[in-house]
Short mmCIF file of C-alpha atoms in Angstrom, two decimals:
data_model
loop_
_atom_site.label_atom_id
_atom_site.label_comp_id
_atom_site.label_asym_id
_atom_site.label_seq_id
_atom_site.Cartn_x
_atom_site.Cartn_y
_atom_site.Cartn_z
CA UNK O 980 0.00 0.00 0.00
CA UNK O 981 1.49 3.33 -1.16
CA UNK O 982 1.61 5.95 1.54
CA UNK O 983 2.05 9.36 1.61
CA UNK O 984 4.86 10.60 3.75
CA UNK O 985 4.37 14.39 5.05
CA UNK O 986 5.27 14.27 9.11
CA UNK O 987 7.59 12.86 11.37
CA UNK O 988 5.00 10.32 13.08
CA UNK O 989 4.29 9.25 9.68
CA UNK O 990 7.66 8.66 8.49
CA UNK O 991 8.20 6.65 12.17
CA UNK O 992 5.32 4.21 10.57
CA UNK O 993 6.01 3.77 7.38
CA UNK O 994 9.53 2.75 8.26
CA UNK O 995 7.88 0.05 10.29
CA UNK O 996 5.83 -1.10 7.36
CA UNK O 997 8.81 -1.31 5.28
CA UNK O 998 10.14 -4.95 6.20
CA UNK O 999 6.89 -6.69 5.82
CA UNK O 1000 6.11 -5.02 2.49
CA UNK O 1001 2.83 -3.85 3.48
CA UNK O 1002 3.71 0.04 2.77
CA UNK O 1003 5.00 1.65 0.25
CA UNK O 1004 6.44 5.42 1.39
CA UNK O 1005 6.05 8.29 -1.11
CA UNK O 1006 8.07 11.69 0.25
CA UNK O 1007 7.61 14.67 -1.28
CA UNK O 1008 11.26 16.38 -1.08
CA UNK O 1009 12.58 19.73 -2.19
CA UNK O 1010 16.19 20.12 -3.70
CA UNK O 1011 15.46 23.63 -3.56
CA UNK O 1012 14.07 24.09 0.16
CA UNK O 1013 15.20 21.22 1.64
CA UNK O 1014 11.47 20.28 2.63
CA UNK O 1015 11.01 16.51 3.71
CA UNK O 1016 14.38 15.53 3.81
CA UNK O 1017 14.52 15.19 7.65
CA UNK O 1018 11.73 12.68 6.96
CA UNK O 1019 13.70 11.08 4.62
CA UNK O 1020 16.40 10.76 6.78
CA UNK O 1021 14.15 9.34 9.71
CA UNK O 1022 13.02 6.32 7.44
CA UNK O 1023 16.23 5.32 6.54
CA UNK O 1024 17.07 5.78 10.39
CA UNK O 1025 14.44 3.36 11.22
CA UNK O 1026 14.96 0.90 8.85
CA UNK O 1027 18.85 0.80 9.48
CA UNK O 1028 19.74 -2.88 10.44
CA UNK O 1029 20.13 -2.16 14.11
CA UNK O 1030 17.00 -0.41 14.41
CA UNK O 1031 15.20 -3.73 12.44
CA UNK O 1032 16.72 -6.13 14.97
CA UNK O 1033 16.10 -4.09 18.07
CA UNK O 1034 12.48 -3.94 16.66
CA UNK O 1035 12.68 -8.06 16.91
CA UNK O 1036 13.26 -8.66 13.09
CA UNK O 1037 15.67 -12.02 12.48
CA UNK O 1038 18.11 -12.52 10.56
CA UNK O 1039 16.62 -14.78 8.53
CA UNK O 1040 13.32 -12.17 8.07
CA UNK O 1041 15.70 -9.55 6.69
CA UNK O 1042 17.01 -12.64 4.06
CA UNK O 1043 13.70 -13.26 2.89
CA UNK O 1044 12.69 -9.70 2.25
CA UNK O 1045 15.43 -9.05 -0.05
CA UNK O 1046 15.21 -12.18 -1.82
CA UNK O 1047 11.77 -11.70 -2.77
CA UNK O 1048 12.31 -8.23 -3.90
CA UNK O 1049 15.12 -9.23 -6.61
CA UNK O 1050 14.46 -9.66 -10.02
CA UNK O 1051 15.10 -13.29 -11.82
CA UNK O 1052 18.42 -13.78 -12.82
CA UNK O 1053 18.92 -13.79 -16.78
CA UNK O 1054 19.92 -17.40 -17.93
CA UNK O 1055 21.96 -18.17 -20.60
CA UNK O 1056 22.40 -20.78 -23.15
CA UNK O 1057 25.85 -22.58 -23.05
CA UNK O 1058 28.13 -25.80 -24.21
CA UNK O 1059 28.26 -28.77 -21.80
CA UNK O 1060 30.72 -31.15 -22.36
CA UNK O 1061 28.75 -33.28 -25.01
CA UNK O 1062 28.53 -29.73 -26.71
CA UNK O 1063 24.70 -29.89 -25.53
CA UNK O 1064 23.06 -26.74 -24.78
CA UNK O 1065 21.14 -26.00 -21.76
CA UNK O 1066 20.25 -22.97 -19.65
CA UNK O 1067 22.37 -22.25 -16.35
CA UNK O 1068 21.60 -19.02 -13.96
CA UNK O 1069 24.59 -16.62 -14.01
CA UNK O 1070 25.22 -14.00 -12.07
CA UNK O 1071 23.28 -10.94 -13.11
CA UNK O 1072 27.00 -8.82 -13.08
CA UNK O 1073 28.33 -10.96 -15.62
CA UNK O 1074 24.90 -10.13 -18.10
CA UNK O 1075 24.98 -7.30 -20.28
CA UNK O 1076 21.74 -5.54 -20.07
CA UNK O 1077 21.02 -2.18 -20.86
CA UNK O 1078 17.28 -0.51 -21.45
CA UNK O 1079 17.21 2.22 -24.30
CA UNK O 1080 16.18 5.01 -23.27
CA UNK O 1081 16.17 6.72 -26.71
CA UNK O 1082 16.81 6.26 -30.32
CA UNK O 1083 18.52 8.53 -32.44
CA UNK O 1084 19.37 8.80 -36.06
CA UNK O 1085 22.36 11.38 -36.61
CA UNK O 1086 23.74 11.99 -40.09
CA UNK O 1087 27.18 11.14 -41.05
CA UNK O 1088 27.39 8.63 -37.87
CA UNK O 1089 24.37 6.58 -38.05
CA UNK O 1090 21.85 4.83 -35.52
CA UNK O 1091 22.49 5.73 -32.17
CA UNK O 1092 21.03 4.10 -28.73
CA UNK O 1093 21.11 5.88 -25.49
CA UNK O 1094 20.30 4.30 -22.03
CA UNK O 1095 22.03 3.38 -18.67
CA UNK O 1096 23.85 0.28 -18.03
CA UNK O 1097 22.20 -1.94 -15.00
CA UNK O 1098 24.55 -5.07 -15.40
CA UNK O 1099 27.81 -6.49 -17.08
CA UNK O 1100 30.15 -4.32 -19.52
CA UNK O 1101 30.98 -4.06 -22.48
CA UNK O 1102 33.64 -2.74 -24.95
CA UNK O 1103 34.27 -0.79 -28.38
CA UNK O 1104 33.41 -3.26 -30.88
CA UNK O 1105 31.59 -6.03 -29.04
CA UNK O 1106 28.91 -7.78 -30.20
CA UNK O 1107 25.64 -7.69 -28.19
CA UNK O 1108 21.65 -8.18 -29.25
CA UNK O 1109 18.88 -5.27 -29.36
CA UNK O 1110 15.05 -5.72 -29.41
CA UNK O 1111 12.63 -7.24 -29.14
CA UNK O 1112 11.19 -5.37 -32.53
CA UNK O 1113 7.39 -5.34 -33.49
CA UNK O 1114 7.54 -9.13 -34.24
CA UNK O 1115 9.77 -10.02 -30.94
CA UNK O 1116 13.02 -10.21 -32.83
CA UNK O 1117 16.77 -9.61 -31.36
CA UNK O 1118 19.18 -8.60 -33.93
CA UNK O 1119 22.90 -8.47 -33.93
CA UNK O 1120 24.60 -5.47 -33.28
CA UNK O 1121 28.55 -4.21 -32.91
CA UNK O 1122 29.40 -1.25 -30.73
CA UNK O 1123 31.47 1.33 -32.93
CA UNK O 1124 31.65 3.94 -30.16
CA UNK O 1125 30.49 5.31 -27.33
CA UNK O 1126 30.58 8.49 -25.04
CA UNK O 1127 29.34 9.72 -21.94
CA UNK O 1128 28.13 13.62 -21.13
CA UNK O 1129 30.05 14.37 -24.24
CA UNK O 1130 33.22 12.42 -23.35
CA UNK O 1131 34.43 9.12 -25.16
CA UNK O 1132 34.56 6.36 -23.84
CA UNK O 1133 36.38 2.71 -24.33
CA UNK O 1134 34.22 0.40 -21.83
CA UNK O 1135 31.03 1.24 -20.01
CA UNK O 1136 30.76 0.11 -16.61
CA UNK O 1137 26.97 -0.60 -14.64
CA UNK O 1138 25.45 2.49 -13.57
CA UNK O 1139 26.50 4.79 -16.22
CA UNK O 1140 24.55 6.44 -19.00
CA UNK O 1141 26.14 6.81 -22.44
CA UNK O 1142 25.14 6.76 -26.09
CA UNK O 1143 25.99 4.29 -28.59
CA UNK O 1144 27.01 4.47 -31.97
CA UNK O 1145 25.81 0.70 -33.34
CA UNK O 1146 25.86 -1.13 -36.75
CA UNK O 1147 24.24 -4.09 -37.54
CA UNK O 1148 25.97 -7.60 -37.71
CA UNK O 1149 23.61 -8.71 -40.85
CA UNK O 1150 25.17 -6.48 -43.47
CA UNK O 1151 21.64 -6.42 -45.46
CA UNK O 1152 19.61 -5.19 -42.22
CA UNK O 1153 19.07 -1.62 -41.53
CA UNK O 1154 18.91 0.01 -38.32
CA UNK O 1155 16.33 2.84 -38.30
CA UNK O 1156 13.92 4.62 -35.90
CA UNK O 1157 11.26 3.15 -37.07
CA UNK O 1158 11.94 -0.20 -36.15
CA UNK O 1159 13.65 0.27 -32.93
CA UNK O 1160 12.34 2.30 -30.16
CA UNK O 1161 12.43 3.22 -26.44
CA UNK O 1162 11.53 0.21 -24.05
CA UNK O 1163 14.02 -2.02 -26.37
CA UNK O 1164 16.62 -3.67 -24.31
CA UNK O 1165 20.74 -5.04 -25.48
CA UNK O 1166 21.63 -7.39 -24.23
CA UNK O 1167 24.55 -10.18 -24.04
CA UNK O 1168 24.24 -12.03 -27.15
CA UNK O 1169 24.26 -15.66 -25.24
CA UNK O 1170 21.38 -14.90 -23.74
CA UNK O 1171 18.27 -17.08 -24.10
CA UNK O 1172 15.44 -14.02 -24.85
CA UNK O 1173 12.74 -16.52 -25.89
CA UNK O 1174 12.61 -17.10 -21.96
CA UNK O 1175 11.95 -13.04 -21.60
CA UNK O 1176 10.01 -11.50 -24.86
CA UNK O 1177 6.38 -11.82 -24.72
CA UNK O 1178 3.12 -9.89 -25.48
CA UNK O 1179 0.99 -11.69 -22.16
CA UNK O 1180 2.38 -11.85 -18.92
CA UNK O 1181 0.87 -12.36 -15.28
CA UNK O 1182 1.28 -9.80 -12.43
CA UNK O 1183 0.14 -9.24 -8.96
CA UNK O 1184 -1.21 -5.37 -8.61
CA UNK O 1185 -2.79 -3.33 -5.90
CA UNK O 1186 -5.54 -0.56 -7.27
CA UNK O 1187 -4.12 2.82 -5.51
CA UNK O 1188 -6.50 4.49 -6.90
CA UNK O 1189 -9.54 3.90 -8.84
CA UNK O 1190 -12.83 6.54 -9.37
CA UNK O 1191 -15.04 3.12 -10.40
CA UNK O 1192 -14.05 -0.21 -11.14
CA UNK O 1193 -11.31 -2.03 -13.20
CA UNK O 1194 -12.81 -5.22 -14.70
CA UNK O 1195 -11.45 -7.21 -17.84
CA UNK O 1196 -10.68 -5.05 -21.00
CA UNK O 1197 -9.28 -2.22 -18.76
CA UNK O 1198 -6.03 -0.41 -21.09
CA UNK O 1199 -3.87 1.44 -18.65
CA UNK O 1200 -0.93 3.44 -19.86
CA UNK O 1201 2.10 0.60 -18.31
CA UNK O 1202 5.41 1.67 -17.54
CA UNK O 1203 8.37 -0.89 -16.78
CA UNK O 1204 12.02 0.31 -16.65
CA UNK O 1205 12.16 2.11 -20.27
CA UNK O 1206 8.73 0.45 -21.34
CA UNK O 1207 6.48 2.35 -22.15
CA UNK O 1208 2.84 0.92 -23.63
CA UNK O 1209 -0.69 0.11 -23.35
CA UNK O 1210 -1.78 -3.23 -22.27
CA UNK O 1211 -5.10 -4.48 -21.53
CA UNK O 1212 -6.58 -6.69 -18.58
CA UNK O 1213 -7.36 -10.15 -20.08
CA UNK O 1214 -8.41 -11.84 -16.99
CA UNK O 1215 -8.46 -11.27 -13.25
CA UNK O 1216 -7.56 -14.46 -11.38
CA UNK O 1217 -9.54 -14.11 -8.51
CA UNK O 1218 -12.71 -14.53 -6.98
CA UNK O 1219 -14.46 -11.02 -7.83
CA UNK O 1220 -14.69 -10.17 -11.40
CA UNK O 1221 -13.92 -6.81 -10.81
CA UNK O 1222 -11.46 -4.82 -8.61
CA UNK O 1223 -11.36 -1.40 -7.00
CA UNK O 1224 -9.10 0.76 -4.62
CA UNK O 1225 -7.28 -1.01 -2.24
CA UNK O 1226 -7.66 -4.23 -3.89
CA UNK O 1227 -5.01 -7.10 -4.57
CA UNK O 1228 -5.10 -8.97 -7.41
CA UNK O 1229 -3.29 -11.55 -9.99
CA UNK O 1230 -4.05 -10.67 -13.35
CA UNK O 1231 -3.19 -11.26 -17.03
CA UNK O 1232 -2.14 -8.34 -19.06
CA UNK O 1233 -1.60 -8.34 -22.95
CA UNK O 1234 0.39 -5.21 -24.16
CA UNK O 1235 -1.41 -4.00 -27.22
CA UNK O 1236 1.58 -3.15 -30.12
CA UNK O 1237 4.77 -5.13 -29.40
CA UNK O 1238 6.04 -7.73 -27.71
CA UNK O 1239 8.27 -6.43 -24.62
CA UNK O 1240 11.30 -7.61 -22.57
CA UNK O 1241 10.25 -8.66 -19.24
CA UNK O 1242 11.70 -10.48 -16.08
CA UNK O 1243 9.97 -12.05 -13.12
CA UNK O 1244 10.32 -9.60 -10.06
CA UNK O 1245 9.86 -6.82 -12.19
CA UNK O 1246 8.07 -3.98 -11.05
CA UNK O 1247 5.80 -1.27 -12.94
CA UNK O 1248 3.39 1.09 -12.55
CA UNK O 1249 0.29 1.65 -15.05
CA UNK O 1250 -1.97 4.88 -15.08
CA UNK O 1251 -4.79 5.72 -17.09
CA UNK O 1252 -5.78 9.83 -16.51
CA UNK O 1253 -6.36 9.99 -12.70
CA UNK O 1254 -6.71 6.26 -11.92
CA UNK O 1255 -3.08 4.42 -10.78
CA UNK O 1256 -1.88 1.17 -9.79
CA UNK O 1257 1.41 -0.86 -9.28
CA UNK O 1258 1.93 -4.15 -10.09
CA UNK O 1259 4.80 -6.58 -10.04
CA UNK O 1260 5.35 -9.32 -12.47
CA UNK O 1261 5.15 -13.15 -11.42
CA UNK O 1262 5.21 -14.65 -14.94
CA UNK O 1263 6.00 -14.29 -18.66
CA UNK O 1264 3.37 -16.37 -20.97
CA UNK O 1265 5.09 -18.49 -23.47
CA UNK O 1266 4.96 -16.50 -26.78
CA UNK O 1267 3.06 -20.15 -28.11
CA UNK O 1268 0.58 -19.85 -25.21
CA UNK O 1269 -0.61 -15.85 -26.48
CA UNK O 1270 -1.26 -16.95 -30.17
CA UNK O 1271 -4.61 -18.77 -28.57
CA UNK O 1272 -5.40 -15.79 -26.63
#
């Protein structure tokens, strides 16, 4: 449940919510002012691990929390010794994966990606994948530069933001605009993304904020990392057939244009005018399962 963080007494309880996922704090804060930092700093006082164990929180407790709150780790596909493929979990640092955050098309140099870097790194002239496109496609793609807040750069570490300078691997494919957009993802090219792309997934979501009902057929505005689309309610696996503020519920969205990169964990919000929700994701349809939806 999101909660709105103005005072000190409410900053005290929100902390307190915090472990048990129950409450979600929103703090309004002023760079400019200064206005509810001191709250800030009050939540992350009460939520420091002392506080948690004083407050009779385990060990163990604290382990679960943050277990359930990470995202699945990206497998790969890769050689056993009878030169048999199969799909191991690697660590997400060793994974390239990088959400666009825009596209760009700049004469005399090409197609160029922007975004920040969440895991792995990557070098001038490595190979890596992009999509998925319209019809859930990765393509090929070599990094021919890159540069960061106008400075070039030779390797890109996580946690910075830099644009790319990219040609594709299939000398008869052209990168343009208007096949590849914001909410596209690149990725190491070992990675399995058949296990990721799809148009239907399944999420858990609380209403925040509803003026009616939301029912089947519902087409909130979704955003997820860099995605950003409209995806429709297909069914509500409950017991009501229709859900309103305050309510919980697993349901099965369908995203409306494209295909999009997703990951179990994930978390999004979705809006439609005043009406909001959140939502995290607890599985990716097959792409073979949608066609009979």
């Amino acid at each position: 449940m999101a909660m709105l963080v103005k005072t000190t007494e409410q900053a005290v309880t929100a902390a307190k919510g915090i472990p048990s996922n129950r409450i979600t704090p929103i703090l309004p804060i002023s760079n400019v002012t200064g206005d509810g930092l001191e709250n800030l700093r009050r939540i992350l006082y009460e939520t420091s691990p002392s506080a948690l164990f004083k407050a009779g929180l385990s060990a163990s407790t604290l382990a679960t929390t943050k277990s359930i709150n990470q995202e699945e780790s990206i497998t790969v596909a890769a050689p056993t010794a009878t030169d048999e493929l199969k799909t191991p979990a690697i660590s997400v640092t060793d994974v390239v994966e990088m959400p666009i955050d825009e596209t760009y098309q700049v004469p005399g140099v090409g197609f160029i990606l922007a975004g920040t870097l969440v895991t792995g790194s990557f070098k001038i002239n490595d190979t890596l994948q992009i999509g998925p496109d319209y019809n859930g496609n990765f393509h090929k793609v070599t990094v021919r530069s890159m540069e960061s807040m106008y400075m070039p750069l030779k390797e890109l570490v996580p946690g910075q933001t830099a644009a790319l300078s990219v040609r594709s691997v299939n000398k008869k494919f052209v990168l343009s605009r208007t096949t590849f957009r914001k909410g596209m993802i690149l990725l190491s090219p070992e990675i399995k993304v058949d296990d990721y792309v799809s148009r239907v997934f399944e999420a858990r979501v609380v209403i925040l904020h509803h003026q009616t009902t939301v029912t089947v057929g519902y087409q909130p505005m979704m955003n997820c990392r860099t995605i950003r689309q409209t995806a429709e309610i297909i069914s509500i696996e409950s017991n009501q057939e229709v859900i309103r503020t305050g309510d919980r519920a697993l349901v099965r969205f369908r995203f409306i244009h494209a295909p999009e990169f997703l990951k179990k964990g994930m978390r999004f919000v979705f809006r439609d005018g005043q009406a909001k929700g959140i939502g995290k994701v607890v599985r990716i349809v097959p792409a073979e399962q949608c066609e009979a939806l």
